[in-house]
PDB file of C-alpha atoms in Angstrom:
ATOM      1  CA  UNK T 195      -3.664 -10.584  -0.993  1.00 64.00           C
ATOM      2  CA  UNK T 196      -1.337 -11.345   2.185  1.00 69.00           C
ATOM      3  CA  UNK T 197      -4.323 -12.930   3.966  1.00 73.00           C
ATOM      4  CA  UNK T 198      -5.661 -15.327   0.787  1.00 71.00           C
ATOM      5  CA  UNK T 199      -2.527 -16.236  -0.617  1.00 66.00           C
ATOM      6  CA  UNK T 200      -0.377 -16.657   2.754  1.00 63.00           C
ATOM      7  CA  UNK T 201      -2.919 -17.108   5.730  1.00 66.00           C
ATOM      8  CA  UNK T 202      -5.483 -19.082   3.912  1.00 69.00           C
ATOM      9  CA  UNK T 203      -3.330 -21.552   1.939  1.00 63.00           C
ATOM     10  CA  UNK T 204      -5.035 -23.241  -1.132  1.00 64.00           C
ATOM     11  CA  UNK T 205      -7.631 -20.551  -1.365  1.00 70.00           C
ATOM     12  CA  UNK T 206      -6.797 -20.129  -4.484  1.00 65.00           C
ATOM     13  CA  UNK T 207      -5.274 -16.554  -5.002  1.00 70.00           C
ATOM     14  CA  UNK T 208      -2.339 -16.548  -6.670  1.00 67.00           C
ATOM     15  CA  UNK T 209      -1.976 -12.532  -7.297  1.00 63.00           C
ATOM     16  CA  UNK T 210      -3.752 -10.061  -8.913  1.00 62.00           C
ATOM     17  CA  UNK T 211      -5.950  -9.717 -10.969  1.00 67.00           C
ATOM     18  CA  UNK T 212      -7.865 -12.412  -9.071  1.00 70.00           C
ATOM     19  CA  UNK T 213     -11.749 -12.368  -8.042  1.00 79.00           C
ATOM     20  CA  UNK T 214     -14.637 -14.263  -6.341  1.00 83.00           C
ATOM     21  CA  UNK T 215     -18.342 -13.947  -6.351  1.00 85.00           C
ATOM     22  CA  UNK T 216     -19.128 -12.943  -2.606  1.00 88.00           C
ATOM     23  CA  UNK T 217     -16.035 -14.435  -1.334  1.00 87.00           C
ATOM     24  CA  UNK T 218     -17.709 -17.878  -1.060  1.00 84.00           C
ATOM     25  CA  UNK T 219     -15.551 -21.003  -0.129  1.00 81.00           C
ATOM     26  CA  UNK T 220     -16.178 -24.179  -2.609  1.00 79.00           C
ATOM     27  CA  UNK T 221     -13.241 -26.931  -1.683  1.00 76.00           C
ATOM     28  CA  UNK T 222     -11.774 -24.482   0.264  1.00 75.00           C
ATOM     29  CA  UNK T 223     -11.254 -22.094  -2.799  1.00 77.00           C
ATOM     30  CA  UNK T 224     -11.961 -18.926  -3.137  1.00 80.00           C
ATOM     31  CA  UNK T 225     -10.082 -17.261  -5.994  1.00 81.00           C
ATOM     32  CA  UNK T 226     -12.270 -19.470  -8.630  1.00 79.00           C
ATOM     33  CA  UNK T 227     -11.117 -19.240 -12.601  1.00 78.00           C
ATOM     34  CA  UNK T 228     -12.829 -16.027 -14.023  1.00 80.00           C
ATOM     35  CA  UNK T 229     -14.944 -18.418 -17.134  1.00 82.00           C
ATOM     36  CA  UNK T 230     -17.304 -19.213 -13.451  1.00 83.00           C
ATOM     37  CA  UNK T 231     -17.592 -15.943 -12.705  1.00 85.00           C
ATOM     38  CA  UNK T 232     -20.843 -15.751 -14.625  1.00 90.00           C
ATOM     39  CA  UNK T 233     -22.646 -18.831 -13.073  1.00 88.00           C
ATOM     40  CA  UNK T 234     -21.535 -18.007  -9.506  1.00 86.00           C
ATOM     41  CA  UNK T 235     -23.189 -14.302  -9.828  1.00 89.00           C
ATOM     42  CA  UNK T 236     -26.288 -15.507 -11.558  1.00 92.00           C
ATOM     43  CA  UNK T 237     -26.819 -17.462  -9.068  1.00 88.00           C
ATOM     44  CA  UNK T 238     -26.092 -15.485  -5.910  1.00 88.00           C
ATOM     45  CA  UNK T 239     -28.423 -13.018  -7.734  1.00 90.00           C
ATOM     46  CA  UNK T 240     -31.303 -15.431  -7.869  1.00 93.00           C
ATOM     47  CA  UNK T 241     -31.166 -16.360  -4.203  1.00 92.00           C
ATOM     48  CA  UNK T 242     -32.810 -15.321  -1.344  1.00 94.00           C
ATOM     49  CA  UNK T 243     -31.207 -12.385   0.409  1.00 95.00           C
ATOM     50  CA  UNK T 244     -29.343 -13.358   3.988  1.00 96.00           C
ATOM     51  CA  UNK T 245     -29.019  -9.530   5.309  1.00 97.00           C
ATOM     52  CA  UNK T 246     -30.330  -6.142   4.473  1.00 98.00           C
ATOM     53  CA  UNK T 247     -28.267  -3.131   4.910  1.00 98.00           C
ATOM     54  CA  UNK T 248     -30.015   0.274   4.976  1.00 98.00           C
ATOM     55  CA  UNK T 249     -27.735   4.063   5.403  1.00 98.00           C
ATOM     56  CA  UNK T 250     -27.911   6.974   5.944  1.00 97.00           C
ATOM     57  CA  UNK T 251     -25.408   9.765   4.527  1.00 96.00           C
ATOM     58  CA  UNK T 252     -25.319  13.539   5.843  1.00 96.00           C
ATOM     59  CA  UNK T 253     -22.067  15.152   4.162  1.00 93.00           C
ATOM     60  CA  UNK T 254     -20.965  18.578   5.529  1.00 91.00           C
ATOM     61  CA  UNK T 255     -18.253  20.832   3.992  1.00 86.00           C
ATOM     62  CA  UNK T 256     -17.528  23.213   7.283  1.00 83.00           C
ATOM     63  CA  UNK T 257     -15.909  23.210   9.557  1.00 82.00           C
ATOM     64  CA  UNK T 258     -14.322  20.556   7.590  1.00 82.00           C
ATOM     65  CA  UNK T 259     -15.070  17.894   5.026  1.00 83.00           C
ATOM     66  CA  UNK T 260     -16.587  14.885   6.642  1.00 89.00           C
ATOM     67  CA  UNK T 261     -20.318  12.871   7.068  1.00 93.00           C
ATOM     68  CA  UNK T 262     -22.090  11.293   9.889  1.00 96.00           C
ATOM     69  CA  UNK T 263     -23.403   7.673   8.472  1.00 97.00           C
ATOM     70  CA  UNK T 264     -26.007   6.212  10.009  1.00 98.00           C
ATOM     71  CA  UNK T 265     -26.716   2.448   9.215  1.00 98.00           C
ATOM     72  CA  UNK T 266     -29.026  -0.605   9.757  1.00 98.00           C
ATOM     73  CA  UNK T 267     -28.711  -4.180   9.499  1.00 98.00           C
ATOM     74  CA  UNK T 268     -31.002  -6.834  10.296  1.00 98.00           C
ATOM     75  CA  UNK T 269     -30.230 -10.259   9.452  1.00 97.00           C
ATOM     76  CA  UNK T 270     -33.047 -11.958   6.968  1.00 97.00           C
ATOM     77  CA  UNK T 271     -32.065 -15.858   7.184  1.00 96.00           C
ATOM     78  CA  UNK T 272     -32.377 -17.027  10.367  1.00 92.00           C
ATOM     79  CA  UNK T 273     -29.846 -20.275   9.726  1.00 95.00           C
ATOM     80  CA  UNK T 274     -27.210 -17.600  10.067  1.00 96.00           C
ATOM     81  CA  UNK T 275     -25.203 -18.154  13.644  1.00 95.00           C
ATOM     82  CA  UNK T 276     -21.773 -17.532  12.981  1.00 97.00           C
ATOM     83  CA  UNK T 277     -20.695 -13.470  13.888  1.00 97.00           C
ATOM     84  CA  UNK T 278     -21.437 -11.072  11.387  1.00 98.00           C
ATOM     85  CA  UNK T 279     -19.172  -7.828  10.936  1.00 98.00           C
ATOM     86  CA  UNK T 280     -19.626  -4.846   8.640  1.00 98.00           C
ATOM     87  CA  UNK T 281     -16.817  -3.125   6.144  1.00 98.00           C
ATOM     88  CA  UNK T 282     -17.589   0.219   5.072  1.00 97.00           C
ATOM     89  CA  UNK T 283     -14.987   1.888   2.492  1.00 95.00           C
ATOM     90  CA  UNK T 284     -14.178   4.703   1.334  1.00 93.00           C
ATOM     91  CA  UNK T 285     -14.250   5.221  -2.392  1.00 92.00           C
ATOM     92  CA  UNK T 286     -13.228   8.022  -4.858  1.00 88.00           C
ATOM     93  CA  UNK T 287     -14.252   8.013  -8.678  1.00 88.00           C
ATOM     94  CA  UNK T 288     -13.034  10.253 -11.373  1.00 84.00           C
ATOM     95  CA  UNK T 289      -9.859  11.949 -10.172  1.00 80.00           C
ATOM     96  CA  UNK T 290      -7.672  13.379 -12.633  1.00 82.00           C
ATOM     97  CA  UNK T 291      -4.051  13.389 -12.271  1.00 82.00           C
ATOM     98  CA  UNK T 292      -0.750  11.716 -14.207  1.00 88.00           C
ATOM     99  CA  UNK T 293       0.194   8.161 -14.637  1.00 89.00           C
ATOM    100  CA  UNK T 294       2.173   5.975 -16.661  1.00 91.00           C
ATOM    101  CA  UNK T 295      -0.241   3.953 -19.020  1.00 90.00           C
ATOM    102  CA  UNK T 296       1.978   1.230 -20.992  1.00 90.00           C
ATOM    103  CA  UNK T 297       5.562   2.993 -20.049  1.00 91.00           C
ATOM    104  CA  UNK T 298       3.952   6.610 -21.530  1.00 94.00           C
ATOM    105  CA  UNK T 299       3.604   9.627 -19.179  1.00 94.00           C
ATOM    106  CA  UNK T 300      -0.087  10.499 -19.153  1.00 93.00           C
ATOM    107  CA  UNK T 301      -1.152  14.037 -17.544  1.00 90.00           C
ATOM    108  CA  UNK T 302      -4.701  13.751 -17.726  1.00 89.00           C
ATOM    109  CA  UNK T 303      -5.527   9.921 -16.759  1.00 91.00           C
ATOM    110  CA  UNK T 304      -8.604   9.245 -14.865  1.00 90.00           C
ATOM    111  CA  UNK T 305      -8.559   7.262 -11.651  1.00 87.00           C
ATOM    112  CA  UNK T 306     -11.527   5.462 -10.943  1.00 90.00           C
ATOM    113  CA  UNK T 307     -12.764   3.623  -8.267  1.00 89.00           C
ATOM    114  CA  UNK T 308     -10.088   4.815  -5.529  1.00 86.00           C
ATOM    115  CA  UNK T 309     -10.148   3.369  -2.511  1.00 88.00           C
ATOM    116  CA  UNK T 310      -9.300   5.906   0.105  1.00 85.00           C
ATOM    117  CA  UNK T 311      -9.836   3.846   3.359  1.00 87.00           C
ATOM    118  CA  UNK T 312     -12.146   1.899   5.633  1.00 92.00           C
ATOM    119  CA  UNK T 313     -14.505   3.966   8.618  1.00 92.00           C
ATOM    120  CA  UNK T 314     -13.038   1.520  11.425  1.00 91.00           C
ATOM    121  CA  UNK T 315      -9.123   1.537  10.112  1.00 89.00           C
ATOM    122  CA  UNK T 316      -9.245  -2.071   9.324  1.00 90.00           C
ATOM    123  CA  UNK T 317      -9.488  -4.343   6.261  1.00 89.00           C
ATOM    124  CA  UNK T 318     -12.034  -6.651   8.345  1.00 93.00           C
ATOM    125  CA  UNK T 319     -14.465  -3.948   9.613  1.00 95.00           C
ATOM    126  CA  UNK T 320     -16.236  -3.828  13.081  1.00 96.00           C
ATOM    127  CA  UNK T 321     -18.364  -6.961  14.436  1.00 97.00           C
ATOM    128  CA  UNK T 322     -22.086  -6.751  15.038  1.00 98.00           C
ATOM    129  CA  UNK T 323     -21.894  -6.991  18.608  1.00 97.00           C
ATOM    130  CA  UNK T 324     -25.197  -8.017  20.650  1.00 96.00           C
ATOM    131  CA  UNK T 325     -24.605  -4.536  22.042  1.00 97.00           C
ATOM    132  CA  UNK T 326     -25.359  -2.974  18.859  1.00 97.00           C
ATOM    133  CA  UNK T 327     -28.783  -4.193  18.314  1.00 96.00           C
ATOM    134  CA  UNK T 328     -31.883  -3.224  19.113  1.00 97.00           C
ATOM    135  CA  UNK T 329     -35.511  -4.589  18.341  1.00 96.00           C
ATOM    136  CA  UNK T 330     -33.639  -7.356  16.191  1.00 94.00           C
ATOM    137  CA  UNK T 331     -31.698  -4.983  13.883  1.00 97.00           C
ATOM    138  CA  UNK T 332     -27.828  -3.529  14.351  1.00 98.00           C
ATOM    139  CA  UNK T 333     -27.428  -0.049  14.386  1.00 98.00           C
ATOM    140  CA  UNK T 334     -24.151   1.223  13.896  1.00 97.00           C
ATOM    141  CA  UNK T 335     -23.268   4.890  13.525  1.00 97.00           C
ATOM    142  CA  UNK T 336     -20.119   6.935  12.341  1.00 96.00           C
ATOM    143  CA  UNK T 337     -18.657  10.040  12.096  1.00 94.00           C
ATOM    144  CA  UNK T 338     -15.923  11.209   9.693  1.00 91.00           C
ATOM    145  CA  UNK T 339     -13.503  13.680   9.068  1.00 88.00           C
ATOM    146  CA  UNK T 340     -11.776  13.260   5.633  1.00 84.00           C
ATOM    147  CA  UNK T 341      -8.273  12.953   5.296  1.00 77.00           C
ATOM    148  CA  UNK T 342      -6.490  15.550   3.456  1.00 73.00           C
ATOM    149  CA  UNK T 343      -6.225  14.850  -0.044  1.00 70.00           C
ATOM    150  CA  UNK T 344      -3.744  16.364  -3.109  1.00 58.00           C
ATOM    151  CA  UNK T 345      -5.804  18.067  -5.759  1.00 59.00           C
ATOM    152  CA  UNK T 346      -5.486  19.971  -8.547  1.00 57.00           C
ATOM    153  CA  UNK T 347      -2.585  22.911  -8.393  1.00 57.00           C
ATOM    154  CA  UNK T 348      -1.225  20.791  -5.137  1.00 57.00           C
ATOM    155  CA  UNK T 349      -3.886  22.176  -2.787  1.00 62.00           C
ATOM    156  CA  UNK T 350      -4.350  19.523   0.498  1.00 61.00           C
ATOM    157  CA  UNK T 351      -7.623  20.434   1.147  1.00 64.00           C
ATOM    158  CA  UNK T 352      -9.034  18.762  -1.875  1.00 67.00           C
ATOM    159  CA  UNK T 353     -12.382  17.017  -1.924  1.00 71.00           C
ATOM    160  CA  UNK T 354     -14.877  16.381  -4.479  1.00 78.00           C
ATOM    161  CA  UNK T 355     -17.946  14.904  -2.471  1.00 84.00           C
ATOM    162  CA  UNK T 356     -19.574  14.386  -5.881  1.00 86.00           C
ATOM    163  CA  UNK T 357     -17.605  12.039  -6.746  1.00 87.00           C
ATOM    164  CA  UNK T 358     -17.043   9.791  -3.588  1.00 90.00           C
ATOM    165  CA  UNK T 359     -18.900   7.610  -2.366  1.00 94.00           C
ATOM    166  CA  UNK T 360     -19.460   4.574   0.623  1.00 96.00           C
ATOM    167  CA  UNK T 361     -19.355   0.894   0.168  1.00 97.00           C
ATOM    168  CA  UNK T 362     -21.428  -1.243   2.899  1.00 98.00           C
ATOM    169  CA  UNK T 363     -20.923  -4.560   3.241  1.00 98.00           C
ATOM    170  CA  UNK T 364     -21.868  -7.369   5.450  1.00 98.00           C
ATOM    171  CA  UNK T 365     -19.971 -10.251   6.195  1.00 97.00           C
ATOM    172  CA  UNK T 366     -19.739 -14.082   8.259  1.00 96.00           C
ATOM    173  CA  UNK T 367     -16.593 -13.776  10.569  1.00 96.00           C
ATOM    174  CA  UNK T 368     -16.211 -17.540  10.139  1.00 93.00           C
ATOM    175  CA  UNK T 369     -16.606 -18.399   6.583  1.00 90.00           C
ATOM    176  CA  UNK T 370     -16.093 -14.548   5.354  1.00 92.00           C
ATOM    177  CA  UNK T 371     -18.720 -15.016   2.689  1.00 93.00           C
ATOM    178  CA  UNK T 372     -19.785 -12.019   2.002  1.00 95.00           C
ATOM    179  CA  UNK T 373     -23.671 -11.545   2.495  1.00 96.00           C
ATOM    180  CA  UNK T 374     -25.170  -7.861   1.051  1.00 96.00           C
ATOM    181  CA  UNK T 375     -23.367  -5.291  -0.470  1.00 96.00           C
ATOM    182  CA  UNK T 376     -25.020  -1.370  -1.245  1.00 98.00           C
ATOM    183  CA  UNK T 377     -23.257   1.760  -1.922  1.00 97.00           C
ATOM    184  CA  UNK T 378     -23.867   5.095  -0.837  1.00 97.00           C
ATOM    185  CA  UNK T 379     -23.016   8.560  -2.365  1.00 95.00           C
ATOM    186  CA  UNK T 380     -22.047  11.898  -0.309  1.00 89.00           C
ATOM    187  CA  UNK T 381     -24.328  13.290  -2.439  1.00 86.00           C
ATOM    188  CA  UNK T 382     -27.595  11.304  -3.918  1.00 81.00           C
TER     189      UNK T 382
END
């Protein structure tokens, strides 16, 4: 929100709730109103695809809770120049814990869709460095050691891999239109 609304004045994000379909620029906007959400996605979806992203999860539980993630881009449109650089977050679903819904205490709300961090500690990611490819295709690999989480009863040692998940995405440094997007589970 700091980088749209201050850094990139006249993008067009004025708080949130605020969206965009891929983070495209049009007029050097891209917070667009939400009625062209529709058309934007329809037609991202019927285009051809710029990048593929494959991955690789293996989560482990001992000696402590954490993956290695394995993962391959290669870059599909070759009218693509500018620097690319990956994002890969960390998402929980599902949690149950209290909140205040509407100024009323609520024990039992579900949190979905938590975002617990990014691999490289950074809201932009890592760039796809000529250093990381090979044959034509970036290979970029991770290991992990979760952070210690509160759960249920107050324990700090919380995790439910079940529920948590990866999201991969690819991005242009320069225009920061986002190009693929895939999301991977701890546990398929």
């Amino acid at each position: 929100g700091s980088f749209f609304g201050n850094s990139l004045p006249n993008s067009g994000f004025f708080g949130n709730p605020g969206g965009t379909v891929n983070r495209t620029n049009e007029n050097g906007e891209y917070f667009p109103a939400s009625g062209s959400w529709q058309t934007k996605a329809d037609a991202v979806l019927n285009s051809n695809l710029k990048v593929a992203i494959k991955a690789k999860v293996n989560y482990f539980e001992t000696p402590k809770h954490g993956f290695f993630l394995h993962t391959e881009v290669e870059k599909l449109d070759n009218q693509l120049t500018n620097d690319l650089a990956m994002v890969v977050y960390i998402i929980e679903d599902s949690l149950v814990g209290p909140q205040n819904v509407e100024n009323v205490f609520t024990p039992n709300y579900v949190h979905r869709d938590i975002m617990r961090g990014t691999l490289d500690g950074t809201a932009w990611g890592r760039v796809l460095t000529p250093s990381l490819m090979t044959n034509g295709k970036y290979y970029v690999d991770y290991s992990y050691i979760l952070p210690k989480q509160l759960g249920p009863g107050g324990e700090t040692n919380f995790h439910n891999a079940e529920n948590m998940h990866l999201l991969i995405y690819v991005y242009d440094t320069t225009t920061l239109e986002i190009y693929q997007i895939i999301k991977k589970k701890f546990i398929p």
